[in-house]
Amino acid sequence: MLDYHKKTNEMERKIGMHNETLFKYLFKNSFKKLLSYSFIAITALGLSCLHISPCGAVTSTLAASGQNISEKEADIIDISVYKDSASTHSNITADMTDASYDSTADIASGEQLIIESDEAIYGLYIIWSSEVSGYTISYNDKDNNKTSIQCGSYGYLHDYIPFNTAATSITIETSADMSISDIYAYSEGRLPETVQIWQPPCNDDTDILVFSTHADDEILFLGGVLTNYGGEQGLNVQVAYMCDFFLTEPVRQHEELDGLWECGIKNYPVKGDFMDLYSLDLGTAMTQYNYDDIVSYATACVRRFKPLVCVSQDFNGEYGHGGHCIYAKAVSEAVNSSAEASFNPDSASEYGIWDTPKTYYHLYNENTITLDVDTPLSRFNQRTSVDILKTAFTKHVSQISYSFNVMDNGYAKTYWGNFDSRAFGLYRTTVGYDTGNDMMEHVTALHTEREAKKEAARLQAAKEKEDALDNTGSDNSNNEANDTSSNEAHSSPDIKQTAITLIAILIIGVVICSQAYRTRYLYKKKYEENKIGKYASAGEDKLWLQKSHSHDVDFWSAFYSGHRCVIC
């Protein structure tokens, strides 16, 4: 009996030591987590005090583009569309909602389009069918407060306009005679990817400037540049077309935008004022166009966009198209002379001079590179450039009947033969020749430097704006109260930032409480299991408890161990 009590006391001592060690471990682990969560809370509080939103950059970008960041995808809402003038009131809903570029409605200056719906509208996607000048959108919110938005400053043919509040009746008025093809109204939520939310042209921060004669040449012959550098890498890729298809075949303006959007290009393209005139050699094209005007346009593009890399079509016009040839020739003269102020002085005066570091030509047979069009691209859900370009070219419906297409091997199919759209040569460089297969080689540092300057400028502008708001608030406070109350008003956080702080603290509090409860549960569980081990022995499917100590062991602990409980 003495030996039994001695062994029992020894066992109790070991169990006590085990429980103490376990408690120290759990306490230490919980304390570490408490510190980490506290750090998060303090960080959130600090950001709030500094008026900085952790996701502010993303939110501001989406807000600027009109993209709603809600998880739920927005729906297309049924609408009725009426055209109002002094003498008529006509229902044009059928033409405005048929998703066809062929049916249009003309709006004369002084006329109005009225859009009505039984559902709340949070944005309009307008497909214009003419050159776009200024127009005004007006709507009333639920409290009947009128809001007017001035639109059309960038001339977007496909234009999405977000609303700050829900609307059920909307009016569109134009400053000049214009024409609309389609109108889509969207509910609140995340817009479908098919809605084109264009950004302004890149201007003086362009990474790659792509010169394309016609709408479809950029897909057939230069498409790998668009998908790899613009879509996948997110670089600033700007497209400059030579021809204006409003002068000849307006539907190709829509096809142009649809194709670029499919390739991941977000900056709105620019175009010259030249007609699409067909020829099959440079000599004929030189008689059809004013060559100096094309050189002047190309030079203005180089100086305006200040690209790190220029990309042009083939000097021989791929299959010999005279328009391709004359544009390629003009681009050559532009990149070689745009750094001289005396060359085309008008654009030099407007934009300054620029010496492009690198210029590539399609099918140029010196210093060659071959673009990769077969690697799956992460931003395109693992589709390859070939897959994307094949889909993008289907947007050019008017050209498919001419036997043009993108082939599986990365070649462009034409009536006159097939041309390798992967093949380019370095025509001109100020930064050295390529050692790899990357158009951005030797200029990535310049790109990084530009991006750093842009970010610094953005931060400086934000700071100046905040300082101006602070100064305005301080001045108003001084006019209304003494210096003390002014300082208090100036230092008090706004409602939004306070809400962010309170929510962050609430979340952290819930997490800490949950962790404390879990720690208590784990400690109690281990403690009970140790008591079971002290006073019990296990059989195959039973747990034998000493009768004199059965009251020390909770029955839930015994059953939790997976055995039936027997007291003996």
Steps between C-alpha positions, in 0.01 A plus 500: 500500500790734583652432159164573338471842668863577419443424132180702505676803648777473242242483221321809635828690513576418132150588390524831683829576328347409165199725556725789602712455185189477285356816654828690441502390135140597440545831679817579304334411169191707579714793612688495170173507308369774725807710417461439125133590499567804714762611248239473223256705705760768572596510129137544399462775757814671374386487139167646603666784686711574194191491278649213294284213381691170467318427174473861395707465182288214369175667602592831342603329176174310477300807592676706236413240239144463617549137596290393800701284742199311633525120479162463331511546125285780363204407281377662180174679580200524271454858384275708279662768283320804356618782278354838589504817296278807477268322257539124553509233772602166349571160654840375371549220753530227235791665319678595823486152659557262207880466556569581136745754359279532189193658662547856622310804623597856413488768769498858381626780718207607717336156500497266798515128558294382798589162658250353745488182705303341785830390655782701653768595248858550623675559168453538124715340232455702181614381157522808281499465122650838412787717608441593865500854629373630833170377641313523830332224701247607763306289751307534826575292808241349737467836680438671165837678510625566148852401398664601170816344357706658222628223272680447170819694571718210375272410210455135604283322244420233761442691823392379845362763738456397869241662726557589864144408591221295347295652219185394317469785252799639308536771238775530238561831319772559241686818411506408131328264259599146598387143453459204740504130420415335834433582866545252786384574855662315792392425854729539799791255510818391326485574129549219246841493332333579167424854618784713366615753758765688306784700649635811324790464255834444673659828394857549625531179705463248216707184514422371150345700216345277233451649152220320314373612160151350523268361762591125487871540407581531871343156560628318191860623490578666836267312735767327707621842617150589621432177690845445652600852595166676535263228617729265695770732635272801539744741335381827349435397140357768273363433150514772231300424184560677174148467354173646626221260407228753569604630160435171320360209707383608848428148630875434502539758777292269723695194386824681582398565861356151552821340374729714716289436811520125441882530491508676837568853374334759724636833373283651229660496154567805284463530125601723213261668260594292195257299290548129439618496137595170344820438304757221471824698488668799660519698178123503457445586864734800467264637234189432710614668820690811602809328637616803700170507686546136602857573617372798698233284668748221584750752639232662715412156641863428590541837672162487675531146634879493553522120472787286619432267206334559162356211298405533132371282219720355227686739270372286211142522621476129596316393182596827330213724609592857403344644818719274716807599302447876519423494873810288572712742297353801684562339842864444402544867420320599820715295739819613328412871514263561795794599724572800274300811593522636144326190361122554499535790744129524577491169685840575655352819643188321627654182643876554509755279324561130561759242397342152517746250657389196293301448180388163361354412160291200412693250284817715515786255439773654717544465878199272504284379785208254503209579731365219715135442411463146640553545876179512709442848640384531862299819448303328226408187700788301346402573140791546260559805281386298201174411675439864591587634154275248328210619715598866454498468123144364505401850614606624153195352332530720193847361420448126552338465159829616340676178613693675780546306823741401779641149468585251776873533433501877557497594133263752344296352218433730204380459143859554381667256736581441867726728705675428828350739756767395754796627295647845567835670454666783694517780245643775721644520853666752727542251788681208341400181319291221647660200664169326563150487356343798674402832344535667840860392548725793599201731565344334805699732725352800318154351546561452873632854532190637325266301721682621813465862386131447424442355845691784664294752303178322597595505869601866480170590332307306765692678775439841346130420467483387862690810615261721303199330659660532843571867444145561384364320805732697726398833345131418538553399860684823575207698366254310715686430826813574697842344439440215743179383336667541162783267595255248640294506181813473289630196690172312526480210251221485245214254536631255241844468657347467847275223374799317350684521833203379705436207266869400512503512882175301516639229273821475701300479824293212363815318388671544838193379692469200272865415553463532878196270499686247284799507735276437801330213318829335401637533854185351656495217247862405568447534874201261495685254278786495751257437786350212306850359451569532872196317631406272210621219281376428149380173360415426140184706506450594865645752740539360855483766770605453861184529707660720763601758236214483248367834628829665398442423131224666296298247310522709184878460518466123532266470209711746299783248518298263284436233765200383694536592866495233775546586870645229717 
